Short mmCIF file of C-alpha atoms and ligand atoms in Angstrom, two decimals:
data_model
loop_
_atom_site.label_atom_id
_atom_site.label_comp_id
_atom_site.label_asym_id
_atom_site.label_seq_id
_atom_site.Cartn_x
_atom_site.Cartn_y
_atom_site.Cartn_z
CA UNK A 1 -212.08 68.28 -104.50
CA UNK A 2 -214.28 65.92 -102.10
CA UNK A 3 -212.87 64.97 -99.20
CA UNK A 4 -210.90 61.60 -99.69
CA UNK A 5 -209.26 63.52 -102.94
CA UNK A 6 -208.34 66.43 -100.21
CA UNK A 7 -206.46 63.54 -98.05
CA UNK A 8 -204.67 62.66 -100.65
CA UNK A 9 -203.57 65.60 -102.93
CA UNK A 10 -204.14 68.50 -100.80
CA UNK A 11 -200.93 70.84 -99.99
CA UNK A 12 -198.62 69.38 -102.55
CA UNK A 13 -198.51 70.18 -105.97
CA UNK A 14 -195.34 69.39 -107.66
CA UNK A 15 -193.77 71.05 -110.47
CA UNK A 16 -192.40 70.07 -113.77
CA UNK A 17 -189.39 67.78 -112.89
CA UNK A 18 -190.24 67.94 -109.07
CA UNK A 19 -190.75 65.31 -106.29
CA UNK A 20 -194.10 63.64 -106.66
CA UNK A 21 -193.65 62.71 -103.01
CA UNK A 22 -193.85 65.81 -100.11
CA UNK A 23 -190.13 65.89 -100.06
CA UNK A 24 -188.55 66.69 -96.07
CA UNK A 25 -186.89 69.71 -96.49
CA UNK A 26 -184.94 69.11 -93.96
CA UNK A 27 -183.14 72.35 -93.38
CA UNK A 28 -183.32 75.14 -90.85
CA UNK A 29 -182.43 78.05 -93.13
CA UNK A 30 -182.89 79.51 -96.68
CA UNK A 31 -180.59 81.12 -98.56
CA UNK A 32 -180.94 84.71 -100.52
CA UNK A 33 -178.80 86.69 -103.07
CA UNK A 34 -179.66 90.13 -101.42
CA UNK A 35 -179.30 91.51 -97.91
CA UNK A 36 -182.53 93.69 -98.59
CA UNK A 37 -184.29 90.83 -100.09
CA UNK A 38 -183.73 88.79 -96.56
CA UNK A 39 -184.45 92.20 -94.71
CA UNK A 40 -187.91 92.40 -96.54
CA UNK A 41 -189.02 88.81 -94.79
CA UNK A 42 -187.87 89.92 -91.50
CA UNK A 43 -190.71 92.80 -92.03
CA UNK A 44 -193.15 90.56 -93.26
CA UNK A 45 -192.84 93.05 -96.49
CA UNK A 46 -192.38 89.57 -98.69
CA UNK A 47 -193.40 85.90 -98.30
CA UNK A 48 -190.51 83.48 -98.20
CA UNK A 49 -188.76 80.85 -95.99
CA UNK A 50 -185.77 81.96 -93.78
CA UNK A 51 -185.94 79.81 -90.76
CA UNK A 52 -187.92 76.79 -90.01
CA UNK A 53 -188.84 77.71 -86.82
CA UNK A 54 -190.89 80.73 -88.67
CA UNK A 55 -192.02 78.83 -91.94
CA UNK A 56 -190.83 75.30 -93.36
CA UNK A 57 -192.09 74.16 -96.92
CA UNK A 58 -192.97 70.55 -95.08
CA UNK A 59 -194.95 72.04 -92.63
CA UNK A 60 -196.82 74.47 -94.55
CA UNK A 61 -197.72 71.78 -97.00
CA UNK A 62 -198.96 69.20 -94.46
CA UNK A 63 -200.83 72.27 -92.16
CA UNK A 64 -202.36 73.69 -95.98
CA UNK A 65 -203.63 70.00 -96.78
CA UNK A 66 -205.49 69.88 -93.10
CA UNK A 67 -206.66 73.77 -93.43
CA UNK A 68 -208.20 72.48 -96.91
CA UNK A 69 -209.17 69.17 -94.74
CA UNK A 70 -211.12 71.96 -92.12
CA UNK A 71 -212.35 73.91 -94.73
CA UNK A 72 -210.58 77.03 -92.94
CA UNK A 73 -208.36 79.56 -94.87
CA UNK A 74 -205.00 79.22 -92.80
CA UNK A 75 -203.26 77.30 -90.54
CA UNK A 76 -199.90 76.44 -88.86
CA UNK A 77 -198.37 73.14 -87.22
CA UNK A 78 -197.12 73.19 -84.21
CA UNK A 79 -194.44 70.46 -81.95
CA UNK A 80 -197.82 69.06 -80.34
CA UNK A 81 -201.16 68.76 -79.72
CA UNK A 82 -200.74 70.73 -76.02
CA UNK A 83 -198.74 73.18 -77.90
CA UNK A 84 -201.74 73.96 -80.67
CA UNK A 85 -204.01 74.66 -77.88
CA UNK A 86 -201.50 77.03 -75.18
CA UNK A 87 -201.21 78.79 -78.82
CA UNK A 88 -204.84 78.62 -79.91
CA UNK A 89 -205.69 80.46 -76.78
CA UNK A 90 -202.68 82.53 -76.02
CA UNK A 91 -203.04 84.04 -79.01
CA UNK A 92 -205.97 86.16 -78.08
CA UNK A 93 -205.35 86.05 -74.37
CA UNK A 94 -203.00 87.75 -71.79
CA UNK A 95 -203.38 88.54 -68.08
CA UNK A 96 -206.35 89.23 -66.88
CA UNK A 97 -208.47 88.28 -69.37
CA UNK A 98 -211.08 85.00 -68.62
CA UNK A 99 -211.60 81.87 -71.01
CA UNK A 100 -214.61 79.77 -70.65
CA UNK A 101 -213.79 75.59 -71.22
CA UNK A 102 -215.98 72.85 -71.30
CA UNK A 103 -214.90 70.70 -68.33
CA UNK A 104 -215.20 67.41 -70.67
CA UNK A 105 -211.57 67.67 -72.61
CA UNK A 106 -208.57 65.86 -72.27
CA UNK A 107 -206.31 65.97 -69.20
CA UNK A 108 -203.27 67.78 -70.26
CA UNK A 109 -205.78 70.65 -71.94
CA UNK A 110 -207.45 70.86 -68.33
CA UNK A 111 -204.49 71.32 -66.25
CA UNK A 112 -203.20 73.94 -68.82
CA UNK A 113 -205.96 76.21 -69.08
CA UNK A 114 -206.57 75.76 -65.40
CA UNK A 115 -203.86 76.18 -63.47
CA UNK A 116 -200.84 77.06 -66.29
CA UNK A 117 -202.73 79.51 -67.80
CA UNK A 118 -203.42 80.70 -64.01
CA UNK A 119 -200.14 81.46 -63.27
CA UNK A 120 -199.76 83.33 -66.59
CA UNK A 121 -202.62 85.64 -65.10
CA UNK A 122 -205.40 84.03 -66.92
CA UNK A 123 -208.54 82.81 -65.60
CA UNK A 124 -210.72 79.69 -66.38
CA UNK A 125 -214.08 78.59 -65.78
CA UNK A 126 -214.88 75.24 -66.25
CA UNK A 127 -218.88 74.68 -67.54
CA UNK A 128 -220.64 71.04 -67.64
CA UNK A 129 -220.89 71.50 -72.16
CA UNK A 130 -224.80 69.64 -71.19
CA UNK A 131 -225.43 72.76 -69.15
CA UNK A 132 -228.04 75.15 -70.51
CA UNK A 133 -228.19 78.08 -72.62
CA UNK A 134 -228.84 80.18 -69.57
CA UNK A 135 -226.00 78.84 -67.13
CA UNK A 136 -223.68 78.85 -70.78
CA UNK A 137 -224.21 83.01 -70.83
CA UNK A 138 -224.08 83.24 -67.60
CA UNK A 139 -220.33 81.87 -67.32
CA UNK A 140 -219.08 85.27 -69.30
CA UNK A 141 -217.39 88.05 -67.86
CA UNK A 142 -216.48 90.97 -69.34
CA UNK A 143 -213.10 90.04 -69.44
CA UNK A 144 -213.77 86.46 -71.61
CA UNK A 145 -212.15 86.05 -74.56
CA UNK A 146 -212.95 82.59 -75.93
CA UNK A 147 -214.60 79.91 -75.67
CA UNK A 148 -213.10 76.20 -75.58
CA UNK A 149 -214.20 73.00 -75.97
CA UNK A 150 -213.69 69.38 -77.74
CA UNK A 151 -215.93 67.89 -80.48
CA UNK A 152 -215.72 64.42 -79.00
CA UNK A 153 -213.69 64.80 -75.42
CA UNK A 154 -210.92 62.68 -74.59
CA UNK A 155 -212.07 59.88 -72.80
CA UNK A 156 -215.59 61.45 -71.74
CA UNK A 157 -216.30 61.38 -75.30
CA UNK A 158 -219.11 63.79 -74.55
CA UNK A 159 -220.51 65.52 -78.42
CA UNK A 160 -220.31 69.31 -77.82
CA UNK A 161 -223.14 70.69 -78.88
CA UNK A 162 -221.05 73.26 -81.30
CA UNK A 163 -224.32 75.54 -81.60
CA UNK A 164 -224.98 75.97 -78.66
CA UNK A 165 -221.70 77.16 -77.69
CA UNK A 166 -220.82 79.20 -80.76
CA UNK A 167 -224.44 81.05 -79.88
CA UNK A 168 -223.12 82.08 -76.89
CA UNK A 169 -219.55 82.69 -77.63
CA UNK A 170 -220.43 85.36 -80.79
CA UNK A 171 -223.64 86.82 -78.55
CA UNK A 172 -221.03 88.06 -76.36
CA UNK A 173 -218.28 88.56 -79.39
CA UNK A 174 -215.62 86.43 -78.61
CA UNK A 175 -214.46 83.54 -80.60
CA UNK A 176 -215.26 79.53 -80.07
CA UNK A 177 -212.49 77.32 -80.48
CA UNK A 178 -212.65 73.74 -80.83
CA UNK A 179 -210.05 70.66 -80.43
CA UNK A 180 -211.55 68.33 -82.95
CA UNK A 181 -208.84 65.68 -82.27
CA UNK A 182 -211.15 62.55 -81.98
CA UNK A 183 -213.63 62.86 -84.82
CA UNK A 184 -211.01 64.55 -87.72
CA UNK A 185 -212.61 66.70 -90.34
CA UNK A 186 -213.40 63.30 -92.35
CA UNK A 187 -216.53 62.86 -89.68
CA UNK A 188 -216.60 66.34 -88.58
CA UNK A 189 -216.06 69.81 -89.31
CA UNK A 190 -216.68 72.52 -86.79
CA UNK A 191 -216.39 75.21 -89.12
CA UNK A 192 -219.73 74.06 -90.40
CA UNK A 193 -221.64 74.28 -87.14
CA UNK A 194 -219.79 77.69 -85.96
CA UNK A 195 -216.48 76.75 -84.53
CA UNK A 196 -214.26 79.82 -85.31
CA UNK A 197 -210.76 78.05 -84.62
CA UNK A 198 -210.19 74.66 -84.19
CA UNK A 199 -207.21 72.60 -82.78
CA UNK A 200 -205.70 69.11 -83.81
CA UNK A 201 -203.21 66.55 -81.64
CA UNK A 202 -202.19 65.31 -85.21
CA UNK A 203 -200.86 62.71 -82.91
CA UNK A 204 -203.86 61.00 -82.99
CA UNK A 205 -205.55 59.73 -86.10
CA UNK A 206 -203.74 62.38 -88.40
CA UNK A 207 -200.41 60.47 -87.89
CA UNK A 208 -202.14 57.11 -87.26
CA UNK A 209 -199.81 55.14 -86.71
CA UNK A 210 -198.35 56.48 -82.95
CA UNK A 211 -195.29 57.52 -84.92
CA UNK A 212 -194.87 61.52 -84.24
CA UNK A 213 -196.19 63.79 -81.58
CA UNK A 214 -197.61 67.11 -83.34
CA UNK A 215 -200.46 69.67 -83.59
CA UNK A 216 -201.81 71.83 -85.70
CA UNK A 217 -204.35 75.21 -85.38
CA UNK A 218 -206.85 75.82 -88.37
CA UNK A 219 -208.31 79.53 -88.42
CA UNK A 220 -211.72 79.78 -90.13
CA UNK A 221 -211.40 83.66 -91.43
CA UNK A 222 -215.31 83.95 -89.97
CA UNK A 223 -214.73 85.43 -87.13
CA UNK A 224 -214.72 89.85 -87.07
CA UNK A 225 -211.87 90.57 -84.90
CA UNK A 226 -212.17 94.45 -86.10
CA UNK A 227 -215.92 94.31 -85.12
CA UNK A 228 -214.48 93.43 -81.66
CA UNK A 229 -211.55 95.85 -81.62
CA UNK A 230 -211.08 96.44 -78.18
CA UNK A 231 -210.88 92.95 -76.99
CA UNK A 232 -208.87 91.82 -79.58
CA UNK A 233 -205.39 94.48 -79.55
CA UNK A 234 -203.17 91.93 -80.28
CA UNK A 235 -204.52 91.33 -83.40
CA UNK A 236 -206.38 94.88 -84.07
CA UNK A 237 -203.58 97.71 -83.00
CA UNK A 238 -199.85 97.84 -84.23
CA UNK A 239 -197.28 95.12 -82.74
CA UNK A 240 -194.49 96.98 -82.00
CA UNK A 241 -192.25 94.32 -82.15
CA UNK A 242 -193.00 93.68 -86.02
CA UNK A 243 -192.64 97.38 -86.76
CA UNK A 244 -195.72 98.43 -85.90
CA UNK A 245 -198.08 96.16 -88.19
CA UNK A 246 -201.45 96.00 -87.44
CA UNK A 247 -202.45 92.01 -88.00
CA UNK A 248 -206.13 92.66 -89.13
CA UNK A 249 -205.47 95.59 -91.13
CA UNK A 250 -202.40 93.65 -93.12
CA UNK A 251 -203.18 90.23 -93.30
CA UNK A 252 -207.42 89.96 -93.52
CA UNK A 253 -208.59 86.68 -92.84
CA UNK A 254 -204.77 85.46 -92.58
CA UNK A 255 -204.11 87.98 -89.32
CA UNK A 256 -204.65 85.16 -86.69
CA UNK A 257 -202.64 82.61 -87.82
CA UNK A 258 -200.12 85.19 -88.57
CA UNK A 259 -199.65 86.40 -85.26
CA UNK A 260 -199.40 82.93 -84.02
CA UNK A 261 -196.90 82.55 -86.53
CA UNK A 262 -194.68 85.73 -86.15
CA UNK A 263 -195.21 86.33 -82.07
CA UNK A 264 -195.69 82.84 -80.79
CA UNK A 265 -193.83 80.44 -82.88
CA UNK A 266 -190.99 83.10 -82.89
CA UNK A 267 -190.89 83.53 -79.08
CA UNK A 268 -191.75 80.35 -77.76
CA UNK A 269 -190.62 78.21 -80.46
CA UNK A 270 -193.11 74.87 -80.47
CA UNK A 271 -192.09 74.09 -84.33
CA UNK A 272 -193.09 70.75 -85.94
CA UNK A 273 -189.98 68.97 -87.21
CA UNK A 274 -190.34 68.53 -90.95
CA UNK A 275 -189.16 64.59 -90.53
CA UNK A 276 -192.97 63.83 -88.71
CA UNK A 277 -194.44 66.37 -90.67
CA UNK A 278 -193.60 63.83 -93.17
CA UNK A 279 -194.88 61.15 -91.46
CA UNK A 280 -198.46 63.36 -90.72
CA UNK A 281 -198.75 63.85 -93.95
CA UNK A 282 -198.68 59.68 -94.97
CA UNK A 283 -201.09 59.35 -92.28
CA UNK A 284 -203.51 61.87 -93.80
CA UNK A 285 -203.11 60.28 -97.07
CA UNK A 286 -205.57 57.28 -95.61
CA UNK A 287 -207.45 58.86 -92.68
CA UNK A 288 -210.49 58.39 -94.46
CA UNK A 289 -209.93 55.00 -95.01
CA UNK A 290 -208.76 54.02 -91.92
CA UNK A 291 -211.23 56.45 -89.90
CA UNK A 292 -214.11 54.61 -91.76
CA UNK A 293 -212.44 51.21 -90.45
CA UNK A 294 -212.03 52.44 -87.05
CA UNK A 295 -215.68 53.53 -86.77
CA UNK A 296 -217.00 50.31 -88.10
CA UNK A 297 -214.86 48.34 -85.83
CA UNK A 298 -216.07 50.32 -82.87
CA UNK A 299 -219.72 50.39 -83.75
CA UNK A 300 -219.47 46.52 -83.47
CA UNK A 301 -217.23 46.12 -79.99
CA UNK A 302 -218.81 48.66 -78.90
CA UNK A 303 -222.39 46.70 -79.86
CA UNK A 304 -220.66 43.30 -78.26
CA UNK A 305 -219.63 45.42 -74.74
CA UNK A 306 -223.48 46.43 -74.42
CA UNK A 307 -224.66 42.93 -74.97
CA UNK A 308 -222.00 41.28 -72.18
CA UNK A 309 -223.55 40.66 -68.69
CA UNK A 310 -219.78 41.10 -67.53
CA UNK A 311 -220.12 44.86 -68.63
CA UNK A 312 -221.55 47.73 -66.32
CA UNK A 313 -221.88 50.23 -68.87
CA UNK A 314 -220.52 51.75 -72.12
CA UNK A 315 -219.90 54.82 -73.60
CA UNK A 316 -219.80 55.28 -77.09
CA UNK A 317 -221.75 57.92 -79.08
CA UNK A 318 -222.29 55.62 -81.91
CA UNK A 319 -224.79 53.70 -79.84
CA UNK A 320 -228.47 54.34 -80.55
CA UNK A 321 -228.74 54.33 -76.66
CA UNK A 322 -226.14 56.85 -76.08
CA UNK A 323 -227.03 60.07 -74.87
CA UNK A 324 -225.44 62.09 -77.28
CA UNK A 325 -226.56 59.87 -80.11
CA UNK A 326 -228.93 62.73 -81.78
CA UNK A 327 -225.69 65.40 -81.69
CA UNK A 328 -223.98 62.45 -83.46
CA UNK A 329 -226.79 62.73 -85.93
CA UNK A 330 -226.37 66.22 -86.76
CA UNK A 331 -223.20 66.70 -85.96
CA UNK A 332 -221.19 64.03 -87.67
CA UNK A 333 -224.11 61.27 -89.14
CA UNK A 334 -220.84 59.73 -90.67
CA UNK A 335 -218.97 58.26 -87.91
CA UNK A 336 -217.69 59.26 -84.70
CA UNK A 337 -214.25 57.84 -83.06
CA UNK A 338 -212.57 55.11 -82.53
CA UNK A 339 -212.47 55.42 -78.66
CA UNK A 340 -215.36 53.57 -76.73
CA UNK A 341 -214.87 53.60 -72.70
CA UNK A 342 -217.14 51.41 -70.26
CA UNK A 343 -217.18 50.00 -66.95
CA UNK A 344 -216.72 46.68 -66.10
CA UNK A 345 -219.06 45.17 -63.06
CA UNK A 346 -216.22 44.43 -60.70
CA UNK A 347 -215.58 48.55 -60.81
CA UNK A 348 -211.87 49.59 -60.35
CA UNK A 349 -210.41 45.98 -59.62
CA UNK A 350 -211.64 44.23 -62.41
CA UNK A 351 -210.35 47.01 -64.56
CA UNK A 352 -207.22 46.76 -63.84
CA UNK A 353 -207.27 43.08 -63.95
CA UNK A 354 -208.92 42.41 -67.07
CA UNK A 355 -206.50 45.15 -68.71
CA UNK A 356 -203.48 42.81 -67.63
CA UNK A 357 -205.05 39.83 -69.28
CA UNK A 358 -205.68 41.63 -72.65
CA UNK A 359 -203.02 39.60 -75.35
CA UNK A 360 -204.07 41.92 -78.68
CA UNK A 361 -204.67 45.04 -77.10
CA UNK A 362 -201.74 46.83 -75.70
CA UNK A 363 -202.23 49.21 -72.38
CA UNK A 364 -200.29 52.01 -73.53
CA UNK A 365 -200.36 56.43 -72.84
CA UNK A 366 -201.83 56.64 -76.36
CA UNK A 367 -205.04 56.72 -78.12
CA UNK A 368 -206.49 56.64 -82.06
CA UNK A 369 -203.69 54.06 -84.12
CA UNK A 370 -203.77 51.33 -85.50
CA UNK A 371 -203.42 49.10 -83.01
CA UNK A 372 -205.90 48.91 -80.24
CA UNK A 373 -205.26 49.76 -77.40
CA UNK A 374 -206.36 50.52 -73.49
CA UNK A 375 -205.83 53.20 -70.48
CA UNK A 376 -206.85 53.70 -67.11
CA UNK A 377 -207.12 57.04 -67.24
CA UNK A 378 -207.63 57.80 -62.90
CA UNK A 379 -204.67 55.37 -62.61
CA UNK A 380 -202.53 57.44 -65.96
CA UNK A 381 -203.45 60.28 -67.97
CA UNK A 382 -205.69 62.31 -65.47
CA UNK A 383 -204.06 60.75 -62.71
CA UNK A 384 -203.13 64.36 -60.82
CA UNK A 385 -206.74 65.15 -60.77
CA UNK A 386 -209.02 64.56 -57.16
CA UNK A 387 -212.30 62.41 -57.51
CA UNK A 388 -214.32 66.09 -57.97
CA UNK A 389 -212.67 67.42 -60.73
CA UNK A 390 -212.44 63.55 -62.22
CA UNK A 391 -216.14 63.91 -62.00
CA UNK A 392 -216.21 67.00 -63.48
CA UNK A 393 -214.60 65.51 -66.38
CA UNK A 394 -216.91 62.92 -67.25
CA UNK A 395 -214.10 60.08 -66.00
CA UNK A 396 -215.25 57.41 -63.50
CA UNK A 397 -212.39 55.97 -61.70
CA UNK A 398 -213.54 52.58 -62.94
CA UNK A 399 -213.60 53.77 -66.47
CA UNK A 400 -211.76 51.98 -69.15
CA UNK A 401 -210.87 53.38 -72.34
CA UNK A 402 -210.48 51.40 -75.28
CA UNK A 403 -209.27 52.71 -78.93
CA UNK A 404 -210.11 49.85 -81.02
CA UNK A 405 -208.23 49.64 -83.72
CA UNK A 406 -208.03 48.75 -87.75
CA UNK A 407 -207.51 45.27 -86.88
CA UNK A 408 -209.76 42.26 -87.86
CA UNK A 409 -212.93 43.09 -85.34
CA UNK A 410 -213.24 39.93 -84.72
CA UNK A 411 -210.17 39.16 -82.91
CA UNK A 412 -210.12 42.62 -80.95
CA UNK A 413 -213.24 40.93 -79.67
CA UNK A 414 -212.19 37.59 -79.12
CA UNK A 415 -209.26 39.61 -77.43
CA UNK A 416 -211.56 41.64 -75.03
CA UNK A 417 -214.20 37.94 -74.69
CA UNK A 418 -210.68 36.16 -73.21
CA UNK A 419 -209.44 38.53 -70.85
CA UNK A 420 -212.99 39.31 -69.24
CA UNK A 421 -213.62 35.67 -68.79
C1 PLP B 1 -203.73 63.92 -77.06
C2 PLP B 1 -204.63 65.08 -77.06
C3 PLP B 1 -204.12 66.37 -76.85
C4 PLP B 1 -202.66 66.64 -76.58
O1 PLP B 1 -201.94 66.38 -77.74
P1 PLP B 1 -200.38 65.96 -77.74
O2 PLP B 1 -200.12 65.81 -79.20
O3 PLP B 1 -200.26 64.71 -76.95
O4 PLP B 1 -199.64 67.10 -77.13
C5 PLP B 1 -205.01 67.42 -76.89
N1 PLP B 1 -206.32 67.23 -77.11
C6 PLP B 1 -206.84 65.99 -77.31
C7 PLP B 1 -208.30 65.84 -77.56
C8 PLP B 1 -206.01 64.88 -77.29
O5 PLP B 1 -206.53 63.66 -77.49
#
């Protein structure tokens, strides 16, 4: 199937007499005739459903359709975006091991690999994803375990160069994992480019429509982990607490998604709720209608910010003048985001000012629906963060970011013309 098929029909294939709709199954346990039948699940001797915090038939339909979406070969949802990426990394890492991030991703993935991670004994290191090749190797330890970065960050909307930093990440055999949130497989697909793992806040475009907070975590099957034995023992040596089964050597490709599944999701519990898997999986059904919109829409405010002697600068990697613009070429020639973020001349003030004049676009903690919409991210999202480490994340304290929406362009503009007058 190509990919618009995939957003509709992937995941879902009813029976004779079935639902033609996903139906919620909207139930936290399953029932079986046998005690040894149920006792088989429990040692992952059997595949079946016995509590929805382990496996739900919603959820493993909507997290199949965006593994198929991905092009990966297994996947899991999880209660959020945040969530997807503690797992994504925690799932290869314990104390004293080292991760290396790009220091261009979103807020809430900054402060958790940096300090919540820290007090879990694990160590980050923060690299500038323009730095070389050189300064890139030169971040490892022997003690890194992955690599971490976002396809388009949120709101630096810097392009990783995925090459680049899956080069370095297998030259010293650890994974590269890759939150690709803002462009969604329909204009980009890591796997492609190297990306072993890669992360979704289906909270975003996925849902679409600002309705459900979730996440999901997409495993590729191309990265070794029994090549790389002794780094990897969660995943290469017996887990004890599942009776001493050794992931790689049970489950193949399947054995990192299946530790997420059986260790994490069982111990820490971060489950999707079937109800907004529900609702994710509407939203997929026209994400590559409504990405296409949202990218066209962009292009064109993004095109009318440039040209406005009120404007200071703009950021968006659609834009021939944009830095990034030849990544965007290889990368994802399609389309990039939604998300555009600029500067107006008055700096900080006028920011703030011409956001409370906006009538269309609403200023709201959210990004990639519909409806556009605007943030200030030093006064909200990265708020906790000193003027350094803003810097360090490609966020300007005078830096608005707008998610334009699937709206008529030309009123978002007329919207945007109004308030900056
Ligand atoms: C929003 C976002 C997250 C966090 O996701 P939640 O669903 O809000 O927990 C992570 N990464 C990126 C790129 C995001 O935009």
């Amino acid at each position: 199937m190509k990919l618009e098929t995939k957003c509709v029909q992937s995941g879902y294939t009813p029976g004779n007499g079935e639902p033609r709709v996903l139906p919620i199954t909207q139930s936290t346990t399953f029932k079986y005739s046998t005690s040894e039948e149920m006792g088989r699940l429990f040692d992952l001797e059997a595949e079946g459903y016995f509590y929805t915090r382990l496996a739900n038939p919603t959820n493993d339909a909507v997290a199949r359709k965006i593994c198929d979406l991905e092009g990966g070969v297994a996947a899991m949802l999880t209660s959020s975006g945040q969530a997807a990426n503690f797992y994504a990394v925690f799932n290869i890492c314990e104390a004293g091991y080292h991760v290396i991030m790009s220091s261009a991703v979103y807020g809430g993935t900054f402060n958790l690999l940096m300090n919540t991670l820290a007090k879990m004994g694990i160590e980050c290191t923060a690299i500038d994803p323009d730095c070389s090749e050189e300064e890139l190797n030169a971040a490892f330890k022997d003690n890194t375990r992955c690599v971490f970065g976002e396809s388009i960050a949120n709101p630096a909307l810097t392009v990783l160069d995925f090459e680049k930093f899956a080069k370095a990440a297998h030259a010293h055999g650890v994974p590269l994992i890759v939150d690709n949130t803002f462009p969604t497989p329909v204009n980009c697909r890591p796997f492609e480019f190297g990306a072993d793992i890669v992360t979704h806040s289906t909270t975003k475009y996925m849902d679409g429509h600002a309705t459900s907070v979730g996440g999901c975590i997409v495993d590729s099957g191309n990265f070794d982990w029994e090549a790389h034995k002794d780094k990897f023992p969660g995943l290469t040596t017996p887990d004890e607490t599942y009776h001493g089964i050794t992931y790689t050597q049970k489950f193949g490709k399947g054995a990192y998604i299946t530790k997420a599944t059986a260790q994490l999701m069982r111990d820490l519990g971060s489950i999707q709720s079937p109800q907004n898997a529900f609702y994710i999986n509407l939203g997929l059904e026209t994400l590559h209608l409504r990405m296409a919109r949202h990218c066209e829409n962009a292009q064109k405010v993004a095109e009318f910010l440039e040209a406005s002697e009120k404007v200071a600068w703009v950021n968006y990697p659609g834009l021939k003048s944009n830095k990034y613009y030849p990544l965007v070429q290889k990368y994802m020639p399609n389309g990039t985001c939604g998300v555009i973020s600029f500067g107006l001349k008055g700096g900080r003030k006028a920011a703030a000012d011409m956001m409370d004049k906006l009538k269309l676009a609403a200023i709201v903690t959210h990004v990639a629906d519909a409806r556009t919409c605007v943030l200030h991210p030093a006064s909200h999202t990265h708020r906790q963060m000193n003027d350094e480490q803003l810097k360090e994340a490609g966020v300007s304290p005078d830096l608005i970011r707008l998610s334009v929406g699937i709206e008529n362009v030309d009123d978002i503009i007329a919207d945007l013309k109004q308030a900056m007058e």
